[in-house]
């Protein structure tokens, strides 16, 4: 349904399941819900603005000869630095092959060999070749294209494009809908989309950072919406920085996929020395947090580069067309010269705390994809497990909703509501301050004094926020910074120079609520209600 077809003030209908977000998790969940009435609320046109579409690697699944779900789970647990929920990891890897079959049925053209078998690649910290791809580095785009087409064909799925979700509608502990505002009309009245079940699939938080590989829509809206409604959040301190964003000053930064290192490309410093030599026995295929820190230090010392000349060479344009195009746009010929790289905020292991069926701590609210924290990733996501987690738990949410609520249409509506603020767009200077604070003080390397300064700045920005969009950004950023300050150790993607080693007492997941966070800052109940 397009904006031109919708008059929000007068439209009435029956919403059974409301899904917030048009990325992989949201679309897959909608398709697995069968013929139930579904409304998808998405700010960008369907499929755009989603990190899923930008994914270059692929989906990890133990579908190759000699591989197993148990081995995949073991690699996942090892990468997660001691705090992966082992049962969740096993569940996810066991269901991987079925979800690959679903994607094939939806029309995803995964790469195959001459015998028609799925063509598999290897990425960092995987013990086997188990990455299912599309044309080298086009997996995300191809998967999203197939799912968008499938959703468009479904008469039971309404798509409200051009509406930015701002808050959850609640009745006690029940989440009953979502409040959204038409993009481009910040002073207009928000509308409420009410339904039996609400699924948050709003993506990650990368654009809270000044340097990120994520689209602008990935700015923590779902995280903040859930927090305001009282949901419990988990593992927010664990932000994964991709070690090889192409450092050419673009926002967001284009990505040089990890598959390049899987095929033998090497990281070098400004003098041509291998960056990972002596750092980790797996060299350039070490876990991402280790590689990101090494690249960060090399970049600070004069420059870091990914050299693909010998490993890929003249095959670059056809083997990795997305990366090649990004390099060409920046005036770099990767067949002849190394690619300048730097770490960039890439994926959030934290999010809305959910169980094995995607249920949050609030009745009526589920979450999946990067918005959720299932426990599958621990402190450091294993490469290409993100798309797998999205489809596995989106399918489990669909099954759970099918078993909990009848398929008959709910008594529901989409209605205008009085505006509780003017919806103004955030001041660009405030947004720039927030993003630079996160990159400089809550980034690859952190310490106590930096995090304290970040918390003070982010809390001030939150309290001074004009408009729901920026208030959500500041709330999510503040919660991440507080969580990082509380974890007084280094583990996985969370590296503190003042607590450089892991500590046994912190070998556990962390949880936080907005009330808990504001209480720690001495905020009173009145301010919590207004936040």
Coordinates of C-alpha atoms in Angstrom, one line a residue:
X1 CA 0.0 0.0 0.0
X2 CA 1.6 3.3 -1.0
X3 CA 1.2 6.7 0.7
X4 CA -1.0 7.9 -2.1
X5 CA -3.5 5.1 -1.4
X6 CA -3.7 5.8 2.3
X7 CA -5.6 8.5 4.2
X8 CA -4.5 7.8 7.8
X9 CA -7.1 9.9 9.5
X10 CA -10.0 8.1 7.9
X11 CA -8.7 4.6 7.1
X12 CA -10.2 1.7 9.2
X13 CA -9.5 -2.0 9.0
X14 CA -8.5 -5.1 10.8
X15 CA -4.8 -5.7 11.8
X16 CA -4.0 -9.1 13.0
X17 CA -0.2 -8.9 13.2
X18 CA 1.8 -5.6 13.0
X19 CA 5.4 -6.0 11.9
X20 CA 7.7 -2.9 12.3
X21 CA 10.5 -3.1 9.7
X22 CA 10.9 -4.1 6.1
X23 CA 14.2 -6.0 6.3
X24 CA 14.9 -9.7 6.1
X25 CA 13.5 -10.6 9.5
X26 CA 10.3 -8.7 9.1
X27 CA 9.6 -9.9 5.6
X28 CA 10.5 -13.5 6.3
X29 CA 8.2 -13.5 9.4
X30 CA 5.3 -12.0 7.3
X31 CA 5.7 -14.8 4.7
X32 CA 5.9 -17.5 7.4
X33 CA 2.6 -16.3 9.0
X34 CA 0.7 -17.8 6.1
X35 CA -2.6 -16.1 5.2
X36 CA -3.2 -14.1 8.4
X37 CA -3.9 -10.4 8.0
X38 CA -0.5 -8.6 8.4
X39 CA 0.5 -5.0 8.3
X40 CA 4.2 -4.1 7.7
X41 CA 5.2 -0.6 8.8
X42 CA 8.4 0.6 7.2
X43 CA 10.0 4.0 6.9
X44 CA 11.8 3.3 3.6
X45 CA 10.4 1.7 0.5
X46 CA 10.1 -2.0 1.1
X47 CA 13.5 -3.6 1.1
X48 CA 15.4 -0.3 1.1
X49 CA 17.0 1.1 4.2
X50 CA 17.6 -2.4 5.6
X51 CA 21.1 -3.7 6.5
X52 CA 20.0 -7.1 5.2
X53 CA 20.1 -5.8 1.6
X54 CA 23.7 -4.7 2.1
X55 CA 24.9 -8.0 3.4
X56 CA 27.8 -9.2 1.2
X57 CA 28.8 -12.4 2.9
X58 CA 25.8 -14.7 2.8
X59 CA 24.1 -17.1 5.3
X60 CA 26.0 -19.6 7.4
X61 CA 24.5 -23.0 7.3
X62 CA 26.0 -26.5 7.8
X63 CA 24.8 -28.0 4.5
X64 CA 28.1 -29.2 3.1
X65 CA 29.5 -32.7 3.1
X66 CA 31.3 -33.4 6.3
X67 CA 29.8 -30.4 8.1
X68 CA 27.3 -30.6 10.9
X69 CA 25.0 -28.3 12.9
X70 CA 26.9 -29.3 16.0
X71 CA 30.2 -28.1 14.5
X72 CA 28.5 -24.9 13.4
X73 CA 27.2 -24.4 17.0
X74 CA 30.6 -25.0 18.4
X75 CA 32.2 -22.4 16.2
X76 CA 29.4 -20.0 17.2
X77 CA 30.0 -20.6 20.9
X78 CA 33.8 -20.2 20.5
X79 CA 33.4 -16.8 18.7
X80 CA 31.0 -15.6 21.3
X81 CA 33.7 -15.3 24.0
X82 CA 32.0 -17.3 26.8
X83 CA 28.5 -15.8 26.9
X84 CA 26.6 -17.5 24.0
X85 CA 23.4 -19.2 25.1
X86 CA 24.5 -22.7 24.0
X87 CA 21.0 -24.1 23.6
X88 CA 20.0 -21.1 21.4
X89 CA 23.1 -21.6 19.2
X90 CA 22.3 -25.3 18.8
X91 CA 18.6 -24.5 18.0
X92 CA 19.7 -21.9 15.4
X93 CA 22.2 -24.1 13.6
X94 CA 19.9 -27.2 13.6
X95 CA 17.2 -25.2 11.8
X96 CA 19.6 -23.6 9.3
X97 CA 19.1 -26.1 6.5
X98 CA 15.3 -25.8 6.7
X99 CA 15.5 -22.0 6.4
X100 CA 17.8 -22.2 3.4
X101 CA 15.2 -24.5 1.8
X102 CA 12.5 -21.8 2.5
X103 CA 14.7 -19.1 0.9
X104 CA 15.2 -21.3 -2.2
X105 CA 11.4 -21.8 -2.4
X106 CA 11.0 -18.0 -2.2
X107 CA 13.2 -17.7 -5.3
X108 CA 16.6 -16.8 -3.8
X109 CA 19.2 -17.8 -6.5
X110 CA 22.0 -19.1 -4.3
X111 CA 25.3 -20.0 -6.1
X112 CA 25.6 -23.6 -7.2
X113 CA 28.3 -25.7 -8.7
X114 CA 28.2 -27.6 -12.0
X115 CA 26.4 -30.5 -10.3
X116 CA 23.7 -28.2 -8.9
X117 CA 24.9 -28.4 -5.3
X118 CA 25.1 -25.2 -3.2
X119 CA 28.5 -23.5 -3.6
X120 CA 29.9 -22.8 -0.2
X121 CA 32.6 -20.4 1.0
X122 CA 34.5 -20.1 4.3
X123 CA 34.7 -17.0 6.5
X124 CA 36.6 -16.1 9.7
X125 CA 36.4 -18.4 12.7
X126 CA 34.3 -21.0 10.8
X127 CA 35.9 -24.5 10.8
X128 CA 34.2 -25.4 7.5
X129 CA 33.1 -23.9 4.3
X130 CA 29.5 -23.2 5.1
X131 CA 28.6 -19.7 3.7
X132 CA 25.8 -19.9 1.2
X133 CA 26.2 -17.0 -1.3
X134 CA 24.8 -15.3 -4.3
X135 CA 27.2 -14.2 -7.1
X136 CA 30.1 -13.7 -4.6
X137 CA 29.0 -10.6 -2.7
X138 CA 25.4 -10.1 -3.7
X139 CA 23.6 -12.3 -1.2
X140 CA 21.8 -9.6 0.8
X141 CA 20.5 -7.8 -2.3
X142 CA 19.3 -11.1 -3.9
X143 CA 17.6 -12.4 -0.8
X144 CA 15.8 -9.1 -0.2
X145 CA 14.8 -8.9 -3.9
X146 CA 13.2 -12.3 -3.7
X147 CA 11.4 -11.7 -0.5
X148 CA 10.1 -8.3 -1.5
X149 CA 8.6 -9.9 -4.6
X150 CA 7.0 -12.7 -2.6
X151 CA 5.5 -10.1 -0.1
X152 CA 4.2 -8.0 -3.0
X153 CA 2.3 -11.0 -4.3
X154 CA 0.5 -11.7 -1.0
X155 CA -2.9 -10.1 -0.8
X156 CA -3.1 -10.6 3.0
X157 CA 0.0 -8.4 3.6
X158 CA -0.5 -4.6 3.7
X159 CA 2.7 -2.6 3.5
X160 CA 2.6 1.0 4.9
X161 CA 5.7 2.5 3.3
X162 CA 6.9 5.9 4.3
X163 CA 5.9 5.7 8.0
X164 CA 8.5 6.0 10.7
X165 CA 7.6 4.1 13.9
X166 CA 8.1 6.3 16.9
X167 CA 6.7 4.5 19.9
X168 CA 4.8 1.4 21.0
X169 CA 1.2 1.6 22.0
X170 CA 0.7 -0.1 25.3
X171 CA -2.1 -1.1 27.7
X172 CA -0.5 -2.0 31.0
X173 CA 2.1 -4.7 30.2
X174 CA 0.4 -5.4 26.9
X175 CA 1.8 -4.0 23.7
X176 CA -1.2 -3.4 21.4
X177 CA 0.2 -1.5 18.5
X178 CA 2.7 1.1 17.2
X179 CA 2.6 4.8 16.7
X180 CA 4.1 6.1 13.5
X181 CA 4.5 9.3 11.6
X182 CA 4.5 9.9 7.8
X183 CA 8.1 10.6 6.6
X184 CA 8.4 14.2 5.3
X185 CA 5.6 15.5 7.5
X186 CA 7.3 15.8 10.9
X187 CA 4.6 18.3 12.3
X188 CA 1.7 16.0 11.2
X189 CA -0.4 13.9 13.5
X190 CA 1.0 10.4 14.3
X191 CA -1.1 7.4 13.5
X192 CA -1.6 4.3 15.5
X193 CA -1.6 0.8 14.0
X194 CA -3.3 -1.5 16.4
X195 CA -3.1 -5.3 16.3
X196 CA -3.2 -8.6 18.2
X197 CA 0.6 -9.1 18.0
X198 CA 3.5 -6.7 17.4
X199 CA 6.8 -7.8 16.0
X200 CA 9.8 -5.5 16.1
X201 CA 12.2 -6.0 13.2
X202 CA 13.6 -2.5 13.0
X203 CA 17.3 -3.4 12.5
X204 CA 20.4 -2.2 14.3
X205 CA 22.2 0.8 15.7
X206 CA 25.1 1.4 13.3
X207 CA 24.1 4.9 12.4
X208 CA 24.5 6.0 16.0
X209 CA 28.2 6.0 15.1
X210 CA 30.0 8.4 12.8
X211 CA 31.7 5.6 10.9
X212 CA 29.4 2.7 10.0
X213 CA 28.5 0.3 7.2
X214 CA 24.8 0.5 8.0
X215 CA 22.1 2.4 6.2
X216 CA 20.8 5.7 7.8
X217 CA 17.7 3.9 9.0
X218 CA 19.7 1.8 11.4
X219 CA 19.7 4.1 14.4
X220 CA 18.2 2.2 17.2
X221 CA 14.5 3.1 17.0
X222 CA 13.2 -0.3 17.9
X223 CA 15.6 -0.6 20.8
X224 CA 14.4 2.7 22.2
X225 CA 10.7 2.1 21.5
X226 CA 10.9 -1.2 23.5
X227 CA 12.9 0.4 26.3
X228 CA 10.3 3.2 26.7
X229 CA 7.5 0.6 26.9
X230 CA 9.4 -1.1 29.7
X231 CA 11.0 -4.0 27.9
X232 CA 14.2 -5.7 29.2
X233 CA 17.2 -5.3 27.0
X234 CA 20.4 -7.4 26.9
X235 CA 24.1 -7.3 25.9
X236 CA 23.9 -3.7 24.6
X237 CA 27.7 -3.1 25.2
X238 CA 28.6 -5.6 22.5
X239 CA 28.8 -3.6 19.2
X240 CA 30.7 -5.4 16.4
X241 CA 33.0 -3.3 14.3
X242 CA 33.7 -4.7 10.8
X243 CA 37.5 -4.5 10.3
X244 CA 37.4 -3.7 6.6
X245 CA 35.1 -0.8 5.8
X246 CA 36.6 1.0 2.8
X247 CA 38.1 4.2 4.2
X248 CA 37.2 6.7 1.6
X249 CA 35.2 9.2 3.7
X250 CA 31.7 8.1 2.6
X251 CA 28.8 7.9 5.0
X252 CA 27.8 5.1 5.3
X253 CA 31.2 3.5 4.5
X254 CA 31.2 0.8 1.8
X255 CA 32.2 -2.6 2.9
X256 CA 35.0 -4.9 1.8
X257 CA 33.5 -8.3 2.5
X258 CA 35.2 -10.8 4.7
X259 CA 35.1 -13.3 1.9
X260 CA 38.0 -11.4 0.3
X261 CA 40.1 -12.6 3.2
X262 CA 38.5 -16.0 2.9
X263 CA 40.0 -16.2 -0.6
X264 CA 43.5 -15.2 0.6
X265 CA 43.5 -11.4 0.6
X266 CA 45.8 -10.0 3.4
X267 CA 45.7 -7.0 5.7
X268 CA 48.9 -4.8 5.6
X269 CA 50.0 -1.6 7.2
X270 CA 51.4 1.5 5.4
X271 CA 54.8 -0.2 5.1
X272 CA 53.3 -3.4 3.6
X273 CA 53.8 -5.5 6.7
X274 CA 51.1 -8.0 7.5
X275 CA 49.0 -6.6 10.3
X276 CA 47.8 -9.9 11.7
X277 CA 51.3 -11.5 11.8
X278 CA 51.9 -12.5 15.4
X279 CA 48.5 -11.3 16.6
X280 CA 46.5 -14.5 16.1
X281 CA 47.2 -18.0 14.7
X282 CA 44.4 -17.6 12.2
X283 CA 45.9 -14.4 10.9
X284 CA 43.5 -12.6 8.6
X285 CA 40.7 -15.0 9.4
X286 CA 40.8 -14.4 13.2
X287 CA 37.6 -13.4 15.0
X288 CA 36.3 -10.0 13.9
X289 CA 36.9 -8.3 17.3
X290 CA 40.6 -9.2 17.2
X291 CA 41.0 -8.2 13.5
X292 CA 39.1 -4.9 14.1
X293 CA 41.4 -3.9 17.0
X294 CA 44.5 -4.7 15.0
X295 CA 43.3 -2.7 12.0
X296 CA 42.3 0.2 14.3
X297 CA 45.7 0.3 15.7
X298 CA 47.4 0.2 12.3
X299 CA 45.1 2.9 11.0
X300 CA 45.9 5.1 13.9
X301 CA 49.6 4.5 13.3
X302 CA 49.6 5.4 9.6
X303 CA 47.1 3.4 7.7
X304 CA 45.6 -0.1 7.1
X305 CA 45.0 -1.7 3.8
X306 CA 43.5 -4.9 2.3
X307 CA 45.7 -6.3 -0.4
X308 CA 43.7 -8.5 -2.8
X309 CA 46.1 -8.2 -5.8
X310 CA 47.5 -11.7 -5.6
X311 CA 44.5 -13.6 -4.1
X312 CA 41.8 -12.1 -6.4
X313 CA 43.5 -9.9 -9.0
X314 CA 41.8 -9.6 -12.3
X315 CA 38.8 -11.8 -11.1
X316 CA 37.8 -8.9 -8.9
X317 CA 35.1 -7.3 -11.2
X318 CA 33.2 -10.6 -11.6
X319 CA 34.0 -12.3 -8.2
X320 CA 33.2 -9.3 -6.0
X321 CA 31.2 -6.8 -8.1
X322 CA 29.8 -4.8 -5.2
X323 CA 33.2 -4.2 -3.6
X324 CA 34.8 -3.5 -7.0
X325 CA 32.2 -0.9 -7.9
X326 CA 32.7 0.9 -4.5
X327 CA 36.4 1.0 -5.1
X328 CA 36.0 2.3 -8.6
X329 CA 33.7 5.0 -7.4
X330 CA 36.4 6.1 -5.0
X331 CA 39.1 6.0 -7.6
X332 CA 40.7 2.8 -6.4
X333 CA 41.7 -0.1 -8.7
X334 CA 41.8 -3.1 -6.3
X335 CA 43.4 -5.3 -9.0
X336 CA 46.4 -3.1 -8.9
X337 CA 46.5 -1.4 -5.5
X338 CA 45.6 -2.2 -1.9
X339 CA 42.3 -1.0 -0.5
X340 CA 42.4 1.5 2.4
X341 CA 40.3 0.1 5.3
X342 CA 39.2 1.1 8.8
X343 CA 36.9 -0.5 11.4
X344 CA 33.2 0.7 11.3
X345 CA 30.2 0.0 13.4
X346 CA 28.6 -3.0 11.7
X347 CA 26.4 -5.2 13.8
X348 CA 24.8 -5.1 17.3
X349 CA 24.8 -8.3 19.3
X350 CA 22.6 -6.6 21.9
X351 CA 19.0 -5.7 21.6
X352 CA 15.5 -6.5 23.1
X353 CA 15.9 -9.6 25.3
X354 CA 13.9 -12.5 23.7
X355 CA 13.4 -16.2 24.4
X356 CA 13.7 -19.0 21.9
X357 CA 10.4 -18.0 20.3
X358 CA 11.3 -14.4 20.0
X359 CA 9.0 -13.2 22.8
X360 CA 10.1 -10.1 24.7
X361 CA 9.5 -9.4 28.4
X362 CA 6.3 -7.5 27.4
X363 CA 3.1 -9.4 26.5
X364 CA 2.2 -9.0 22.9
X365 CA 5.7 -8.0 21.7
X366 CA 8.1 -10.1 19.8
X367 CA 11.4 -9.1 18.3
X368 CA 13.7 -10.6 15.7
X369 CA 16.7 -9.8 13.6
X370 CA 19.3 -7.2 14.8
X371 CA 16.7 -5.6 17.0
X372 CA 16.6 -8.7 19.2
X373 CA 19.1 -10.2 21.5
X374 CA 18.5 -14.0 21.5
X375 CA 21.8 -15.0 23.0
X376 CA 23.0 -16.6 19.8
X377 CA 25.9 -14.2 19.2
X378 CA 27.3 -13.7 22.7
X379 CA 30.0 -11.1 22.8
X380 CA 31.1 -11.4 19.2
X381 CA 28.9 -12.6 16.3
X382 CA 30.3 -15.3 14.1
X383 CA 30.5 -14.2 10.5
X384 CA 27.3 -14.7 8.4
X385 CA 25.3 -15.8 11.4
X386 CA 23.2 -12.6 11.4
X387 CA 21.1 -13.5 8.4
X388 CA 20.7 -17.0 9.7
X389 CA 19.5 -15.7 13.1
X390 CA 17.1 -13.4 11.4
X391 CA 15.3 -16.1 9.4
X392 CA 15.4 -18.8 12.1
X393 CA 13.8 -16.6 14.8
X394 CA 11.4 -14.9 12.4
X395 CA 10.1 -18.3 11.5
X396 CA 9.9 -19.3 15.2
X397 CA 8.0 -16.0 16.0
X398 CA 5.5 -16.8 13.2
X399 CA 5.0 -20.3 14.6
X400 CA 4.6 -18.9 18.1
X401 CA 2.0 -16.3 17.0
X402 CA 0.1 -19.0 15.1
X403 CA -0.2 -21.0 18.2
X404 CA -1.1 -18.2 20.6
X405 CA -3.7 -16.1 18.8
X406 CA -6.6 -17.1 16.6
X407 CA -6.3 -16.2 12.9
X408 CA -9.6 -14.3 12.9
X409 CA -9.1 -10.6 12.3
X410 CA -8.7 -8.5 15.4
X411 CA -10.9 -5.5 16.3
X412 CA -8.3 -3.0 15.2
X413 CA -7.8 0.3 13.5
X414 CA -5.3 2.8 12.2
X415 CA -6.2 6.2 13.6
X416 CA -4.8 9.6 14.1
X417 CA -3.7 10.5 17.6
X418 CA -2.9 13.9 19.3
X419 CA 0.7 14.7 18.9
X420 CA 2.7 14.6 22.2
X421 CA 5.5 16.6 20.5
X422 CA 5.9 18.5 17.3
X423 CA 7.9 15.7 15.6
X424 CA 10.6 18.1 14.5
X425 CA 13.6 16.7 12.7
X426 CA 16.7 16.7 15.0
X427 CA 19.2 19.4 14.8
X428 CA 22.0 18.3 12.5
X429 CA 24.6 19.5 15.0
X430 CA 23.1 17.5 17.8
X431 CA 23.0 14.4 15.6
X432 CA 26.7 14.9 14.6
X433 CA 27.6 15.3 18.3
X434 CA 25.9 12.1 19.2
X435 CA 27.5 10.1 16.4
X436 CA 31.0 11.5 17.0
X437 CA 30.6 10.8 20.8
X438 CA 29.8 7.2 20.1
X439 CA 32.7 6.7 17.7
X440 CA 35.3 8.5 19.8
X441 CA 34.2 7.3 23.3
X442 CA 32.1 4.1 22.9
X443 CA 34.0 2.7 19.9
X444 CA 36.6 0.0 19.2
X445 CA 38.6 0.8 22.3
X446 CA 37.0 2.1 25.4
X447 CA 37.9 3.1 29.0
X448 CA 36.1 4.3 32.1
X449 CA 36.7 8.1 31.8
X450 CA 35.7 8.0 28.2
X451 CA 32.5 6.2 28.9
X452 CA 31.6 8.5 31.8
X453 CA 32.0 11.5 29.4
X454 CA 29.9 9.8 26.8
X455 CA 27.1 9.1 29.3
X456 CA 27.1 12.7 30.4
X457 CA 26.9 14.0 26.8
X458 CA 24.3 11.5 25.6
X459 CA 22.1 12.0 28.7
X460 CA 22.1 15.8 28.0
X461 CA 21.3 15.2 24.3
X462 CA 18.4 12.9 25.4
X463 CA 17.0 15.4 27.8
X464 CA 17.2 18.2 25.2
X465 CA 15.9 16.1 22.3
X466 CA 13.4 17.7 20.0
X467 CA 11.4 15.1 18.1
X468 CA 10.8 11.4 18.6
X469 CA 13.4 10.3 16.1
X470 CA 16.3 12.0 17.9
X471 CA 15.0 11.1 21.3
X472 CA 15.1 7.5 20.2
X473 CA 18.6 7.8 18.9
X474 CA 19.8 9.4 22.1
X475 CA 18.0 6.9 24.3
X476 CA 19.6 3.9 22.5
X477 CA 23.0 5.5 22.5
X478 CA 22.8 6.3 26.3
X479 CA 21.7 2.7 27.1
X480 CA 24.7 1.3 25.1
X481 CA 27.1 3.6 26.9
X482 CA 25.8 2.8 30.3
X483 CA 26.0 -0.9 29.6
X484 CA 29.6 -0.5 28.4
X485 CA 30.6 1.4 31.5
X486 CA 29.1 -1.3 33.7
X487 CA 31.0 -4.2 32.2
X488 CA 34.4 -3.7 33.8
X489 CA 36.3 -6.2 31.7
X490 CA 37.2 -6.9 28.0
X491 CA 35.2 -9.6 26.3
X492 CA 34.6 -10.2 22.6
X493 CA 33.7 -6.9 20.8
X494 CA 33.8 -5.0 24.1
X495 CA 37.4 -3.9 24.7
X496 CA 38.3 -1.7 27.6
X497 CA 41.9 -0.5 27.9
X498 CA 41.4 -0.1 31.7
X499 CA 40.1 -3.6 32.1
X500 CA 42.0 -5.4 29.3
X501 CA 41.3 -9.0 30.3
X502 CA 38.1 -11.0 30.7
X503 CA 36.9 -11.5 34.3
X504 CA 35.2 -14.7 35.5
X505 CA 32.5 -12.9 37.3
X506 CA 31.5 -11.2 34.1
X507 CA 31.1 -14.4 32.1
X508 CA 27.4 -13.8 31.7
X509 CA 25.0 -11.9 29.7
X510 CA 24.0 -8.4 30.9
X511 CA 20.5 -6.9 31.1
X512 CA 19.2 -3.4 31.5
X513 CA 15.9 -1.5 31.4
X514 CA 15.4 2.2 30.8
X515 CA 14.1 2.6 34.4
X516 CA 17.3 1.0 35.7
X517 CA 19.5 3.2 33.5
X518 CA 17.7 6.4 34.6
X519 CA 17.7 5.4 38.2
X520 CA 21.5 5.0 38.0
X521 CA 21.7 8.6 36.7
X522 CA 19.5 9.9 39.5
X523 CA 16.6 10.7 37.2
X524 CA 13.2 10.8 38.8
X525 CA 10.0 8.9 37.8
X526 CA 8.5 12.0 36.2
X527 CA 11.4 12.2 33.7
X528 CA 11.2 8.5 33.0
X529 CA 7.5 8.9 32.1
X530 CA 8.4 11.8 29.8
X531 CA 11.3 10.1 28.1

